[in-house]
PDB file of C-alpha atoms in Angstrom:
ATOM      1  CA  UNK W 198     -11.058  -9.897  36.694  1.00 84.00           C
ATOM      2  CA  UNK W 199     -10.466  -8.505  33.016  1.00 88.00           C
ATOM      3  CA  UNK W 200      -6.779  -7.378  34.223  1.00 91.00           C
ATOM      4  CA  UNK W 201      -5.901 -10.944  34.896  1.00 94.00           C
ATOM      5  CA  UNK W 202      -7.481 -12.090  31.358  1.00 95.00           C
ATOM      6  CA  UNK W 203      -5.271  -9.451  30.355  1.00 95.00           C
ATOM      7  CA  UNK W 204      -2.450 -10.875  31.634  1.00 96.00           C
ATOM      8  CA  UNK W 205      -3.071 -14.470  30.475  1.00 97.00           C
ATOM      9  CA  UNK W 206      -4.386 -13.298  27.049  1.00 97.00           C
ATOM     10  CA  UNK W 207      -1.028 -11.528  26.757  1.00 96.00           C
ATOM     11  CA  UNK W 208       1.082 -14.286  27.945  1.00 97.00           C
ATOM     12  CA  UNK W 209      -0.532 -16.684  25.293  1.00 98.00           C
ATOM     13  CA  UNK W 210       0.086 -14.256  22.481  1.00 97.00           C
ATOM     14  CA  UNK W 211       3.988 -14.554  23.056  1.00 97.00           C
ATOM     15  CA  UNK W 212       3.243 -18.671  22.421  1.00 97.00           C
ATOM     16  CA  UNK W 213       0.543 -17.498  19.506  1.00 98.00           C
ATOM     17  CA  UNK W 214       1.326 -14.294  17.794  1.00 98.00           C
ATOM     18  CA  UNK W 215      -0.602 -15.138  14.830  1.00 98.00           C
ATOM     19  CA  UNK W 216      -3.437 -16.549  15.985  1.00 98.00           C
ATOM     20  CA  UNK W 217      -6.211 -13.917  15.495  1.00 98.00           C
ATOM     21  CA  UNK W 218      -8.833 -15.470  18.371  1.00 98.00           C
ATOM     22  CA  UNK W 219      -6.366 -14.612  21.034  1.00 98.00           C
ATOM     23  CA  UNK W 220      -5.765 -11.177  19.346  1.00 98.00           C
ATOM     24  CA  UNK W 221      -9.924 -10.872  19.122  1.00 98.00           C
ATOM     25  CA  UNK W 222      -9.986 -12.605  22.875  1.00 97.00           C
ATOM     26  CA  UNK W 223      -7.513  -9.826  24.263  1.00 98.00           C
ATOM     27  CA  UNK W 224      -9.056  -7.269  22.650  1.00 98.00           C
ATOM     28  CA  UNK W 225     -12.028  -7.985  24.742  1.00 97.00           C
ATOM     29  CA  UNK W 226     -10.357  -7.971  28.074  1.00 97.00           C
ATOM     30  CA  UNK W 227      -8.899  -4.546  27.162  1.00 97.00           C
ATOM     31  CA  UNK W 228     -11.730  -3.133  26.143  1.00 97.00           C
ATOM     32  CA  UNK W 229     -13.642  -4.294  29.323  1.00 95.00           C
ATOM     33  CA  UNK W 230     -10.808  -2.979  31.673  1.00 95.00           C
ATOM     34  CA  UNK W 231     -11.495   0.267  29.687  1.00 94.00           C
ATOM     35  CA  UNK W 232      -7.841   0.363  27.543  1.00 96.00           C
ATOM     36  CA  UNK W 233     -10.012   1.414  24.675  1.00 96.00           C
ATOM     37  CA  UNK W 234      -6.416   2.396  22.821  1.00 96.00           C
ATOM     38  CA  UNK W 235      -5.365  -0.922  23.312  1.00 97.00           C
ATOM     39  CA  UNK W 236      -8.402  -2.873  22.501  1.00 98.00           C
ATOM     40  CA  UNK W 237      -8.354  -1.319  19.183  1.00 98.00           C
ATOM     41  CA  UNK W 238      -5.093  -1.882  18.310  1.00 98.00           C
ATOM     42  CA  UNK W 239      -5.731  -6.023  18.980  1.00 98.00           C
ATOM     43  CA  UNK W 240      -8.749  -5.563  17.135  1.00 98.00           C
ATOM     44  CA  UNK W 241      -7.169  -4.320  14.485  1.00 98.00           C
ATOM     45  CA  UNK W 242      -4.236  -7.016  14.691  1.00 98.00           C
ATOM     46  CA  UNK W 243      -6.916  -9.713  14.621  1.00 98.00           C
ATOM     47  CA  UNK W 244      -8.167  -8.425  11.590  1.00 98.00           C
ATOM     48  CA  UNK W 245      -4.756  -7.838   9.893  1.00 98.00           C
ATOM     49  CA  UNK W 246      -4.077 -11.514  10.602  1.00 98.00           C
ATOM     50  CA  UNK W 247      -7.779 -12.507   9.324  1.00 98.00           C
ATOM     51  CA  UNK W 248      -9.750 -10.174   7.309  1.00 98.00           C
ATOM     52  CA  UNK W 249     -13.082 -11.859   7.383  1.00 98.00           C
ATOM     53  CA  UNK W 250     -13.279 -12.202  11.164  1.00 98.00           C
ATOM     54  CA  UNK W 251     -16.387 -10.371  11.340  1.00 98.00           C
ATOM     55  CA  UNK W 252     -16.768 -10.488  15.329  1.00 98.00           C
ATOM     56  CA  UNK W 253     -13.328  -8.227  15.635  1.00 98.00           C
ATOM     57  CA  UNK W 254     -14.244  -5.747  12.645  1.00 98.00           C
ATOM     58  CA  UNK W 255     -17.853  -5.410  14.627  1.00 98.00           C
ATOM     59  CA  UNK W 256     -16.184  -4.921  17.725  1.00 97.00           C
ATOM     60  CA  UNK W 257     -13.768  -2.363  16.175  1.00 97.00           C
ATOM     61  CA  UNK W 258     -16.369   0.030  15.181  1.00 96.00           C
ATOM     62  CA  UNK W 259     -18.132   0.094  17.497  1.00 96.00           C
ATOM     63  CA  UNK W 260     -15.399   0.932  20.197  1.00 96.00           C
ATOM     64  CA  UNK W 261     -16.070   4.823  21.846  1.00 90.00           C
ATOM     65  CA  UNK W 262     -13.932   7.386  20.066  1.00 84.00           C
ATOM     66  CA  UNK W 263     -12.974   5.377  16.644  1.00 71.00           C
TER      67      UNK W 263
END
């Protein structure tokens, strides 16, 4: 289920790039499907693009290994 939202969170990111709820929203499905690697690096995206999204920075830390 999380590889599909993947797939569609990915797919609206190439119509969104710099919208940081689909970075934060992909983030999730990566981190779910266990791409902890990749989760961070949305997280961190979503928090380049806004740095008072509190949900991704929470998120962020408290991914296994960073």
């Amino acid at each position: 289920r999380y590889e599909e939202a993947v797939t569609h969170y990915e797919a609206a990111l190439k119509q969104s790039p710099n919208d940081p709820v689909i970075w934060f929203n992909a983030g999730i499905a990566h981190e779910m499907n266990g791409d902890i690697a990749q989760a961070a690096q949305h997280y961190d995206r979503a928090l380049a693009l806004n740095p008072d999204f509190s949900a991704a920075a929470q998120r962020r830390v408290n991914l296994p290994g960073f």
